[in-house]
GROMACS .gro file of N, CA and C in nm:
model
  441
    1MET      N    1   1.743   1.002  -0.211
    1MET     CA    2   1.592   1.067  -0.230
    1MET      C    3   1.591   1.181  -0.265
    2SER      N    4   1.536   1.267  -0.325
    2SER     CA    5   1.519   1.401  -0.324
    2SER      C    6   1.429   1.481  -0.270
    3ASP      N    7   1.414   1.622  -0.278
    3ASP     CA    8   1.325   1.691  -0.151
    3ASP      C    9   1.181   1.713  -0.253
    4THR      N   10   1.123   1.642  -0.319
    4THR     CA   11   1.030   1.608  -0.330
    4THR      C   12   0.955   1.480  -0.320
    5ALA      N   13   1.023   1.392  -0.219
    5ALA     CA   14   1.006   1.236  -0.175
    5ALA      C   15   0.901   1.267  -0.032
    6ALA      N   16   0.785   1.168  -0.070
    6ALA     CA   17   0.701   1.143   0.077
    6ALA      C   18   0.721   1.048   0.124
    7THR      N   19   0.719   1.013   0.258
    7THR     CA   20   0.723   0.901   0.294
    7THR      C   21   0.578   0.831   0.398
    8LYS      N   22   0.536   0.711   0.407
    8LYS     CA   23   0.425   0.681   0.497
    8LYS      C   24   0.429   0.599   0.556
    9ARG      N   25   0.390   0.560   0.674
    9ARG     CA   26   0.373   0.426   0.682
    9ARG      C   27   0.228   0.367   0.680
   10THR      N   28   0.204   0.218   0.668
   10THR     CA   29   0.064   0.164   0.628
   10THR      C   30   0.038   0.040   0.713
   11VAL      N   31  -0.082   0.015   0.729
   11VAL     CA   32  -0.106  -0.133   0.754
   11VAL      C   33  -0.103  -0.198   0.661
   12ALA      N   34  -0.083  -0.183   0.501
   12ALA     CA   35  -0.048  -0.248   0.415
   12ALA      C   36   0.102  -0.297   0.426
   13THR      N   37   0.108  -0.447   0.354
   13THR     CA   38   0.277  -0.531   0.377
   13THR      C   39   0.282  -0.489   0.196
   14PRO      N   40   0.416  -0.509   0.254
   14PRO     CA   41   0.481  -0.462   0.084
   14PRO      C   42   0.455  -0.558   0.008
   15ALA      N   43   0.384  -0.687   0.026
   15ALA     CA   44   0.302  -0.785  -0.080
   15ALA      C   45   0.193  -0.686  -0.105
   16GLN      N   46   0.100  -0.640  -0.031
   16GLN     CA   47  -0.032  -0.572  -0.083
   16GLN      C   48   0.028  -0.444  -0.146
   17VAL      N   49   0.144  -0.397  -0.142
   17VAL     CA   50   0.157  -0.276  -0.204
   17VAL      C   51   0.177  -0.312  -0.349
   18TRP      N   52   0.293  -0.405  -0.362
   18TRP     CA   53   0.346  -0.491  -0.460
   18TRP      C   54   0.270  -0.528  -0.587
   19SER      N   55   0.155  -0.610  -0.496
   19SER     CA   56   0.036  -0.642  -0.597
   19SER      C   57  -0.022  -0.559  -0.679
   20LEU      N   58  -0.053  -0.408  -0.592
   20LEU     CA   59  -0.114  -0.296  -0.659
   20LEU      C   60  -0.032  -0.254  -0.760
   21LEU      N   61   0.095  -0.238  -0.728
   21LEU     CA   62   0.189  -0.181  -0.825
   21LEU      C   63   0.189  -0.246  -0.924
   22SER      N   64   0.179  -0.376  -0.939
   22SER     CA   65   0.220  -0.516  -1.038
   22SER      C   66   0.117  -0.502  -1.153
   23ASP      N   67  -0.051  -0.407  -1.078
   23ASP     CA   68  -0.133  -0.436  -1.172
   23ASP      C   69  -0.120  -0.271  -1.280
   24GLY      N   70  -0.066  -0.273  -1.372
   24GLY     CA   71  -0.057  -0.187  -1.454
   24GLY      C   72  -0.233  -0.070  -1.506
   25TYR      N   73  -0.285  -0.216  -1.521
   25TYR     CA   74  -0.422  -0.100  -1.535
   25TYR      C   75  -0.493  -0.040  -1.388
   26ARG      N   76  -0.445  -0.039  -1.322
   26ARG     CA   77  -0.445   0.008  -1.155
   26ARG      C   78  -0.422   0.147  -1.151
   27TYR      N   79  -0.294   0.186  -1.245
   27TYR     CA   80  -0.239   0.312  -1.173
   27TYR      C   81  -0.330   0.440  -1.236
   28ALA      N   82  -0.439   0.421  -1.308
   28ALA     CA   83  -0.500   0.548  -1.311
   28ALA      C   84  -0.593   0.575  -1.153
   29ASP      N   85  -0.649   0.475  -1.090
   29ASP     CA   86  -0.636   0.458  -0.930
   29ASP      C   87  -0.601   0.586  -0.847
   30TRP      N   88  -0.473   0.559  -0.861
   30TRP     CA   89  -0.348   0.679  -0.773
   30TRP      C   90  -0.260   0.760  -0.847
   31VAL      N   91  -0.284   0.754  -0.972
   31VAL     CA   92  -0.162   0.851  -1.059
   31VAL      C   93  -0.273   0.964  -1.111
   32HIS      N   94  -0.274   1.039  -1.022
   32HIS     CA   95  -0.343   1.171  -1.046
   32HIS      C   96  -0.337   1.247  -1.221
   33GLY      N   97  -0.410   1.265  -1.243
   33GLY     CA   98  -0.371   1.341  -1.413
   33GLY      C   99  -0.411   1.210  -1.515
   34THR      N  100  -0.408   1.063  -1.485
   34THR     CA  101  -0.419   0.968  -1.566
   34THR      C  102  -0.571   0.995  -1.583
   35LYS      N  103  -0.595   0.956  -1.730
   35LYS     CA  104  -0.776   0.951  -1.738
   35LYS      C  105  -0.808   0.816  -1.804
   36GLU      N  106  -0.666   0.688  -1.849
   36GLU     CA  107  -0.713   0.616  -1.886
   36GLU      C  108  -0.593   0.547  -1.923
   37ILE      N  109  -0.564   0.347  -1.884
   37ILE     CA  110  -0.455   0.318  -1.915
   37ILE      C  111  -0.531   0.261  -2.071
   38ARG      N  112  -0.429   0.269  -2.159
   38ARG     CA  113  -0.487   0.179  -2.263
   38ARG      C  114  -0.448   0.049  -2.284
   39ASP      N  115  -0.316   0.050  -2.235
   39ASP     CA  116  -0.211  -0.068  -2.264
   39ASP      C  117  -0.139  -0.123  -2.147
   40VAL      N  118  -0.093  -0.226  -2.147
   40VAL     CA  119   0.023  -0.244  -2.061
   40VAL      C  120   0.075  -0.370  -2.085
   41ASP      N  121   0.201  -0.366  -2.108
   41ASP     CA  122   0.274  -0.474  -2.194
   41ASP      C  123   0.280  -0.569  -2.084
   42SER      N  124   0.308  -0.687  -2.168
   42SER     CA  125   0.307  -0.845  -2.102
   42SER      C  126   0.421  -0.821  -2.027
   43GLY      N  127   0.387  -0.871  -1.895
   43GLY     CA  128   0.540  -0.904  -1.786
   43GLY      C  129   0.574  -0.829  -1.701
   44TRP      N  130   0.445  -0.672  -1.755
   44TRP     CA  131   0.484  -0.571  -1.622
   44TRP      C  132   0.496  -0.628  -1.479
   45PRO      N  133   0.578  -0.570  -1.374
   45PRO     CA  134   0.630  -0.449  -1.441
   45PRO      C  135   0.792  -0.450  -1.437
   46GLU      N  136   0.827  -0.561  -1.527
   46GLU     CA  137   0.930  -0.626  -1.582
   46GLU      C  138   1.038  -0.502  -1.630
   47VAL      N  139   1.151  -0.477  -1.590
   47VAL     CA  140   1.248  -0.337  -1.657
   47VAL      C  141   1.218  -0.373  -1.821
   48GLY      N  142   1.188  -0.248  -1.850
   48GLY     CA  143   1.164  -0.270  -2.015
   48GLY      C  144   1.021  -0.254  -2.004
   49THR      N  145   0.950  -0.280  -1.960
   49THR     CA  146   0.785  -0.317  -1.995
   49THR      C  147   0.746  -0.171  -1.988
   50ALA      N  148   0.665  -0.139  -2.006
   50ALA     CA  149   0.569  -0.006  -2.062
   50ALA      C  150   0.407  -0.034  -2.010
   51LEU      N  151   0.350   0.098  -1.919
   51LEU     CA  152   0.186   0.084  -1.968
   51LEU      C  153   0.184   0.206  -2.061
   52HIS      N  154   0.103   0.211  -2.094
   52HIS     CA  155   0.035   0.290  -2.228
   52HIS      C  156  -0.120   0.408  -2.183
   53TYR      N  157  -0.090   0.503  -2.137
   53TYR     CA  158  -0.138   0.618  -2.106
   53TYR      C  159  -0.199   0.746  -2.150
   54THR      N  160  -0.349   0.763  -2.099
   54THR     CA  161  -0.379   0.892  -2.150
   54THR      C  162  -0.408   1.003  -2.046
   55ALA      N  163  -0.357   1.077  -2.064
   55ALA     CA  164  -0.358   1.214  -1.921
   55ALA      C  165  -0.405   1.330  -1.967
   56GLY      N  166  -0.470   1.430  -1.898
   56GLY     CA  167  -0.491   1.559  -1.945
   56GLY      C  168  -0.620   1.588  -1.852
   57VAL      N  169  -0.651   1.695  -1.902
   57VAL     CA  170  -0.789   1.760  -1.806
   57VAL      C  171  -0.863   1.822  -1.931
   58GLY      N  172  -1.005   1.754  -1.942
   58GLY     CA  173  -1.098   1.812  -2.039
   58GLY      C  174  -1.090   1.764  -2.152
   59PRO      N  175  -1.058   1.856  -2.246
   59PRO     CA  176  -1.053   1.814  -2.393
   59PRO      C  177  -0.867   1.789  -2.406
   60LEU      N  178  -0.803   1.850  -2.312
   60LEU     CA  179  -0.684   1.880  -2.365
   60LEU      C  180  -0.624   1.730  -2.308
   61ILE      N  181  -0.566   1.654  -2.373
   61ILE     CA  182  -0.532   1.521  -2.374
   61ILE      C  183  -0.352   1.482  -2.398
   62TYR      N  184  -0.299   1.396  -2.348
   62TYR     CA  185  -0.167   1.368  -2.410
   62TYR      C  186  -0.172   1.213  -2.400
   63LYS      N  187  -0.105   1.116  -2.478
   63LYS     CA  188  -0.092   0.972  -2.485
   63LYS      C  189   0.080   0.960  -2.463
   64GLY      N  190   0.085   0.871  -2.363
   64GLY     CA  191   0.201   0.868  -2.308
   64GLY      C  192   0.249   0.715  -2.270
   65GLU      N  193   0.376   0.716  -2.224
   65GLU     CA  194   0.384   0.568  -2.151
   65GLU      C  195   0.474   0.594  -2.070
   66THR      N  196   0.473   0.510  -1.965
   66THR     CA  197   0.594   0.480  -1.850
   66THR      C  198   0.658   0.312  -1.853
   67THR      N  199   0.754   0.358  -1.845
   67THR     CA  200   0.864   0.254  -1.871
   67THR      C  201   0.932   0.209  -1.729
   68VAL      N  202   0.931   0.092  -1.710
   68VAL     CA  203   0.981   0.048  -1.593
   68VAL      C  204   1.148   0.044  -1.573
   69VAL      N  205   1.197   0.105  -1.534
   69VAL     CA  206   1.380   0.167  -1.545
   69VAL      C  207   1.432   0.021  -1.426
   70THR      N  208   1.368   0.009  -1.280
   70THR     CA  209   1.405  -0.090  -1.171
   70THR      C  210   1.295  -0.178  -1.136
   71SER      N  211   1.292  -0.246  -1.109
   71SER     CA  212   1.205  -0.347  -1.031
   71SER      C  213   1.280  -0.479  -0.956
   72ASP      N  214   1.261  -0.406  -0.831
   72ASP     CA  215   1.276  -0.531  -0.722
   72ASP      C  216   1.148  -0.581  -0.657
   73PRO      N  217   1.079  -0.704  -0.705
   73PRO     CA  218   0.941  -0.713  -0.598
   73PRO      C  219   0.958  -0.696  -0.484
   74GLN      N  220   0.871  -0.628  -0.456
   74GLN     CA  221   0.883  -0.598  -0.297
   74GLN      C  222   0.916  -0.488  -0.210
   75ARG      N  223   0.994  -0.437  -0.287
   75ARG     CA  224   1.119  -0.345  -0.247
   75ARG      C  225   1.147  -0.215  -0.316
   76ARG      N  226   1.107  -0.215  -0.453
   76ARG     CA  227   1.154  -0.109  -0.519
   76ARG      C  228   1.113  -0.075  -0.676
   77LEU      N  229   1.015  -0.021  -0.691
   77LEU     CA  230   1.000  -0.038  -0.847
   77LEU      C  231   1.027   0.188  -0.856
   78GLU      N  232   1.112   0.154  -0.979
   78GLU     CA  233   1.155   0.272  -1.073
   78GLU      C  234   1.054   0.298  -1.183
   79LEU      N  235   1.004   0.408  -1.188
   79LEU     CA  236   0.964   0.453  -1.347
   79LEU      C  237   1.001   0.575  -1.412
   80GLU      N  238   1.023   0.609  -1.554
   80GLU     CA  239   1.045   0.698  -1.638
   80GLU      C  240   0.907   0.771  -1.665
   81ILE      N  241   0.867   0.869  -1.667
   81ILE     CA  242   0.698   0.861  -1.748
   81ILE      C  243   0.768   0.985  -1.859
   82GLY      N  244   0.699   0.929  -1.991
   82GLY     CA  245   0.695   1.046  -2.088
   82GLY      C  246   0.625   1.159  -2.033
   83ALA      N  247   0.653   1.286  -2.066
   83ALA     CA  248   0.568   1.406  -2.054
   83ALA      C  249   0.621   1.521  -2.162
   84TRP      N  250   0.627   1.445  -2.290
   84TRP     CA  251   0.628   1.558  -2.383
   84TRP      C  252   0.539   1.657  -2.383
   85PRO      N  253   0.564   1.752  -2.403
   85PRO     CA  254   0.692   1.827  -2.450
   85PRO      C  255   0.808   1.874  -2.303
   86ALA      N  256   0.763   1.859  -2.217
   86ALA     CA  257   0.814   1.886  -2.100
   86ALA      C  258   0.908   1.809  -2.104
   87GLY      N  259   0.964   1.679  -2.112
   87GLY     CA  260   1.056   1.593  -2.103
   87GLY      C  261   1.029   1.497  -2.018
   88THR      N  262   1.055   1.428  -1.961
   88THR     CA  263   1.039   1.276  -1.875
   88THR      C  264   1.049   1.304  -1.718
   89VAL      N  265   0.935   1.224  -1.670
   89VAL     CA  266   0.948   1.222  -1.485
   89VAL      C  267   0.960   1.171  -1.425
   90ARG      N  268   1.077   1.129  -1.324
   90ARG     CA  269   1.117   0.979  -1.235
   90ARG      C  270   1.052   0.968  -1.136
   91VAL      N  271   0.997   0.851  -1.135
   91VAL     CA  272   0.906   0.780  -0.990
   91VAL      C  273   0.985   0.699  -0.946
   92ASN      N  274   1.010   0.726  -0.829
   92ASN     CA  275   1.076   0.586  -0.761
   92ASN      C  276   1.019   0.514  -0.601
   93ILE      N  277   0.949   0.384  -0.605
   93ILE     CA  278   0.881   0.390  -0.468
   93ILE      C  279   0.955   0.263  -0.446
   94GLU      N  280   0.996   0.311  -0.309
   94GLU     CA  281   1.051   0.217  -0.212
   94GLU      C  282   1.006   0.174  -0.128
   95LEU      N  283   0.995   0.016  -0.081
   95LEU     CA  284   0.896  -0.031   0.025
   95LEU      C  285   0.951  -0.113   0.141
   96GLU      N  286   0.948  -0.103   0.274
   96GLU     CA  287   1.054  -0.160   0.378
   96GLU      C  288   0.928  -0.221   0.447
   97PRO      N  289   0.932  -0.325   0.483
   97PRO     CA  290   0.864  -0.353   0.632
   97PRO      C  291   0.891  -0.292   0.734
   98SER      N  292   0.769  -0.278   0.793
   98SER     CA  293   0.734  -0.192   0.893
   98SER      C  294   0.646  -0.258   1.010
   99GLY      N  295   0.671  -0.296   1.107
   99GLY     CA  296   0.577  -0.385   1.194
   99GLY      C  297   0.507  -0.499   1.151
  100THR      N  298   0.379  -0.464   1.125
  100THR     CA  299   0.319  -0.581   1.062
  100THR      C  300   0.234  -0.507   0.902
  101GLY      N  301   0.283  -0.402   0.894
  101GLY     CA  302   0.256  -0.320   0.766
  101GLY      C  303   0.386  -0.323   0.704
  102SER      N  304   0.409  -0.163   0.607
  102SER     CA  305   0.489  -0.126   0.530
  102SER      C  306   0.564   0.012   0.567
  103GLN      N  307   0.626   0.053   0.533
  103GLN     CA  308   0.683   0.232   0.499
  103GLN      C  309   0.717   0.217   0.320
  104VAL      N  310   0.641   0.322   0.289
  104VAL     CA  311   0.649   0.329   0.163
  104VAL      C  312   0.678   0.512   0.127
  105THR      N  313   0.747   0.492   0.038
  105THR     CA  314   0.870   0.595  -0.003
  105THR      C  315   0.852   0.670  -0.157
  106LEU      N  316   0.752   0.764  -0.162
  106LEU     CA  317   0.747   0.788  -0.315
  106LEU      C  318   0.774   0.920  -0.331
  107ASP      N  319   0.886   0.919  -0.449
  107ASP     CA  320   0.961   1.050  -0.523
  107ASP      C  321   0.971   1.045  -0.644
  108GLU      N  322   0.894   1.141  -0.666
  108GLU     CA  323   0.844   1.206  -0.799
  108GLU      C  324   0.946   1.359  -0.826
  109HIS      N  325   1.021   1.325  -0.963
  109HIS     CA  326   1.085   1.460  -0.972
  109HIS      C  327   1.109   1.473  -1.172
  110PRO      N  328   1.143   1.597  -1.202
  110PRO     CA  329   1.174   1.596  -1.362
  110PRO      C  330   1.303   1.531  -1.360
  111GLN      N  331   1.285   1.422  -1.485
  111GLN     CA  332   1.442   1.362  -1.494
  111GLN      C  333   1.531   1.429  -1.603
  112ARG      N  334   1.438   1.434  -1.729
  112ARG     CA  335   1.515   1.562  -1.852
  112ARG      C  336   1.416   1.620  -1.892
  113GLY      N  337   1.483   1.691  -1.975
  113GLY     CA  338   1.387   1.798  -2.103
  113GLY      C  339   1.393   1.924  -2.012
  114PRO      N  340   1.272   1.982  -2.052
  114PRO     CA  341   1.260   2.172  -1.992
  114PRO      C  342   1.251   2.136  -1.872
  115ALA      N  343   1.116   2.057  -1.819
  115ALA     CA  344   1.056   2.050  -1.702
  115ALA      C  345   1.206   2.025  -1.587
  116LYS      N  346   1.305   1.976  -1.620
  116LYS     CA  347   1.446   1.936  -1.519
  116LYS      C  348   1.491   2.094  -1.535
  117LEU      N  349   1.546   2.171  -1.594
  117LEU     CA  350   1.602   2.292  -1.635
  117LEU      C  351   1.500   2.370  -1.548
  118LEU      N  352   1.388   2.422  -1.550
  118LEU     CA  353   1.309   2.463  -1.505
  118LEU      C  354   1.308   2.452  -1.395
  119HIS      N  355   1.304   2.340  -1.335
  119HIS     CA  356   1.279   2.282  -1.147
  119HIS      C  357   1.329   2.377  -1.087
  120ASN      N  358   1.255   2.455  -1.017
  120ASN     CA  359   1.270   2.532  -0.866
  120ASN      C  360   1.215   2.538  -0.762
  121PRO      N  361   1.212   2.587  -0.651
  121PRO     CA  362   1.137   2.581  -0.547
  121PRO      C  363   0.983   2.580  -0.526
  122LEU      N  364   0.921   2.687  -0.613
  122LEU     CA  365   0.843   2.676  -0.681
  122LEU      C  366   0.754   2.544  -0.706
  123THR      N  367   0.864   2.497  -0.810
  123THR     CA  368   0.766   2.343  -0.894
  123THR      C  369   0.829   2.257  -0.766
  124ARG      N  370   0.900   2.246  -0.686
  124ARG     CA  371   0.883   2.156  -0.630
  124ARG      C  372   0.785   2.139  -0.495
  125LEU      N  373   0.748   2.231  -0.462
  125LEU     CA  374   0.629   2.248  -0.392
  125LEU      C  375   0.521   2.187  -0.440
  126GLY      N  376   0.505   2.178  -0.591
  126GLY     CA  377   0.431   2.135  -0.697
  126GLY      C  378   0.396   1.984  -0.694
  127PHE      N  379   0.525   1.945  -0.668
  127PHE     CA  380   0.548   1.791  -0.670
  127PHE      C  381   0.545   1.713  -0.574
  128LEU      N  382   0.598   1.812  -0.463
  128LEU     CA  383   0.592   1.781  -0.339
  128LEU      C  384   0.442   1.728  -0.274
  129ALA      N  385   0.358   1.846  -0.288
  129ALA     CA  386   0.195   1.798  -0.313
  129ALA      C  387   0.121   1.705  -0.380
  130ARG      N  388   0.228   1.704  -0.523
  130ARG     CA  389   0.161   1.598  -0.594
  130ARG      C  390   0.158   1.493  -0.513
  131THR      N  391   0.283   1.426  -0.516
  131THR     CA  392   0.382   1.314  -0.456
  131THR      C  393   0.295   1.292  -0.303
  132ASN      N  394   0.226   1.372  -0.225
  132ASN     CA  395   0.163   1.340  -0.105
  132ASN      C  396   0.049   1.255  -0.158
  133VAL      N  397  -0.020   1.353  -0.224
  133VAL     CA  398  -0.166   1.301  -0.301
  133VAL      C  399  -0.153   1.162  -0.306
  134MET      N  400  -0.070   1.137  -0.420
  134MET     CA  401  -0.076   0.999  -0.468
  134MET      C  402   0.009   0.928  -0.393
  135LEU      N  403   0.100   0.917  -0.300
  135LEU     CA  404   0.138   0.862  -0.219
  135LEU      C  405   0.029   0.819  -0.126
  136ASN      N  406  -0.072   0.866  -0.097
  136ASN     CA  407  -0.201   0.885   0.027
  136ASN      C  408  -0.290   0.809  -0.054
  137ASP      N  409  -0.335   0.775  -0.154
  137ASP     CA  410  -0.413   0.739  -0.282
  137ASP      C  411  -0.384   0.584  -0.298
  138LEU      N  412  -0.266   0.576  -0.300
  138LEU     CA  413  -0.145   0.442  -0.357
  138LEU      C  414  -0.195   0.350  -0.237
  139LEU      N  415  -0.192   0.405  -0.093
  139LEU     CA  416  -0.202   0.364   0.010
  139LEU      C  417  -0.327   0.325   0.068
  140ARG      N  418  -0.430   0.375   0.068
  140ARG     CA  419  -0.538   0.367   0.020
  140ARG      C  420  -0.596   0.211  -0.051
  141GLU      N  421  -0.545   0.227  -0.191
  141GLU     CA  422  -0.538   0.142  -0.262
  141GLU      C  423  -0.511  -0.019  -0.239
  142ALA      N  424  -0.357   0.018  -0.145
  142ALA     CA  425  -0.262  -0.076  -0.146
  142ALA      C  426  -0.385  -0.166  -0.068
  143GLU      N  427  -0.397  -0.071   0.050
  143GLU     CA  428  -0.449  -0.140   0.201
  143GLU      C  429  -0.586  -0.219   0.163
  144ARG      N  430  -0.667  -0.214   0.051
  144ARG     CA  431  -0.808  -0.290   0.010
  144ARG      C  432  -0.742  -0.449  -0.063
  145GLN      N  433  -0.592  -0.446  -0.113
  145GLN     CA  434  -0.567  -0.534  -0.138
  145GLN      C  435  -0.547  -0.712  -0.042
  146PRO      N  436  -0.619  -0.730  -0.138
  146PRO     CA  437  -0.612  -0.929  -0.042
  146PRO      C  438  -0.455  -0.962   0.050
  147ALA      N  439  -0.462  -0.949   0.161
  147ALA     CA  440  -0.328  -1.005   0.274
  147ALA      C  441  -0.270  -1.109   0.182
   0.00000   0.00000   0.00000
């Protein structure tokens, strides 16, 4: 786990969280900056499948894809997000049962390219802030999933 990880407990079970993660079209509900999910490969979130997204602010948009690196249902999902020209970002989501709910850890950090080379204490703070907001939104949406 890196210094950009956030961990929170939720009343949502690992199955509820996984149900949300397994619906690639719902990523725009909790991944900030995502304007639209254009397509999701059949079999998502199996290793090697991808979702195709549009991100950006206002007229500045980027079309990219997120690929599944590791998939262990109801336990762990690791994604690599294309962030050209900055490189790639790795997102690791770990689920652990906790009482009647779960504990969820989300870690997002630069993986390759200029973003990784330029990663410093200031960018770490930005990633940590973003990670906390995304984790809060992920858990809010997961708690709405059917039990």
